[in-house]
Amino acid sequence: MNNDVILRVLALMLPRAVRARYLEEWRADSFAAADAGLRRRDIVRGAAALTVTIDRDLPANTDEPRGAVPRRLARRGLGLFAAAAVVLAGAWLTNGGILPEGPSTSPQALDALNTVAWISLRLAMLAILVGVLYFGRAAIMARTTLARTAAAAAMTGPITIALAVTFDPHWTVLLAGIVLSAFGFAAGLAVVTGPSPLSLERRVASWSVRLPAAMLGAVVVALILVIGAVDLLVWNPQTQVPGLSLHAIYAQMSEVDQFSQSTALVQVTLWAALWGGLAAAVVFRAARRSQTWMTPRRVSILLLAIIGGAVFFRFFAGFSIGMSIADTFRTTGANTSIVSAVLPYVGQFALATAAVLSGWAPKIHNANTSEARDVAVA
Amino acid sequence: MVPLSRVTPATVDVLNALLNGEAPIWGLLVVKQTSRPAGSVYPILERLEGSGWVTSEWEDDSERTGPRRRLYELTSDGAAAAREIVATAESRSRARVARVVAAPNGIAAGAS
């Protein structure tokens, strides 16, 4: 391959800020290599060595304080891993996704749920893969030994686990992968949240930006709470016992299982009030003039986490109703309503999105200003 | 200026070339004067520049066409620190040579 082409390719692997400078320098050296008693190949080797060893975290190369870029990359990796963990944990808890098998569920709805389960698993795998790439880049850029070791462990750990699960070698390989991942996450968290003196940016949002975002999010939370509550009290019992009216269902549950309708109603109301109250608190806080830290990203993280939490704890709010229906009518979880099958995905995706958003803190723009010293990075 | 985390023999050679050569000196000339491969010299120059020991600028030669040459120069602090490092390396080298010369004599004295 032509030496100049190789130099161009090597320059592309350098930080953007110094690409043009080094390419021109190498070319000048390459043209005059023979005069200095060198071969052009020697210049290419020098350029290759520089590409590998260059300090990618140098503030002159990144236009950010040292440590800011690898920390941001590691944080994005952690966000993606956390999102994947949420989806995979959801798949594990619901045994691959809830599939309502009652007569009222259409085949199209079942197909759609199967597709969502298939896509969510692949998205989780993709998130892990991209997270590994982020950790890899962080490891290459980081200059401290702890940061490099943490990022390298967080990168190789999941790969080792994936290989162990795929090829089923000796159990120690899986254990090594788990230990590596755990160490990588713990040390990575220490690096990401550690006390190294970075210049941090005060990110603010105006009242007119954050309040609509908070209100829109709160409306979505309220919608999910209403749908979730109605499903627990009305739709799910009717789907589980299709032949009876709602009144008859509850009457029979009271007679056979000593089911207390008022207690169940209180439980569901408390559940809705708790999570609805949290969403309202976010809106009230965003409405206060002083709360400039509530950028749309942060508001979204809070409200998505509330949705995730509400959906997860809905299981406990509806537990007594579900158990009583099962005991009274000998139904199983497979008779569940379509809303009960869909809501877990809503909760998982909300939490996963919150994790990704929390990892996606924007780039620091005011690293050289005096106020960029004492504020949070989140 | 940031202290160097490690000083290799190649680093000493590069610092020597920067101290003894005409300032500012072309990067390729540093390669030639040190007789070290470009694969050693380029990263060292980058490290020295990143640590604030060296500054670089484009050659201002309007008569020459084509890509410009990059010229390197020690900063005043860098030059002072470089002199110390080179002097330390040279004294170590002299001590090592003295030990090597003294060792056969000692063996010979012991044998007789």
mmCIF file of C-alpha atoms in Angstrom, chain A residues 87 96 106 135 155 194 197 254 262 280 335 367 376:
data_model
loop_
_atom_site.group_PDB
_atom_site.id
_atom_site.type_symbol
_atom_site.label_atom_id
_atom_site.label_comp_id
_atom_site.label_asym_id
_atom_site.label_seq_id
_atom_site.Cartn_x
_atom_site.Cartn_y
_atom_site.Cartn_z
ATOM 1 C CA VAL A 87 -34.291 -5.594 30.305
ATOM 2 C CA GLY A 96 -39.148 -14.367 28.776
ATOM 3 C CA SER A 106 -56.045 -12.385 19.607
ATOM 4 C CA PHE A 135 -15.524 0.945 27.981
ATOM 5 C CA MET A 155 -14.973 -4.685 28.773
ATOM 6 C CA GLY A 194 -14.554 9.542 42.164
ATOM 7 C CA PRO A 197 -10.572 17.249 40.338
ATOM 8 C CA SER A 254 -65.462 -12.654 48.969
ATOM 9 C CA SER A 262 -62.032 -2.448 50.160
ATOM 10 C CA ALA A 280 -46.502 15.604 40.982
ATOM 11 C CA ASN A 335 -55.051 -16.038 31.789
ATOM 12 C CA ALA A 367 -14.303 23.782 31.095
ATOM 13 C CA ALA A 376 -22.393 18.255 39.746
#
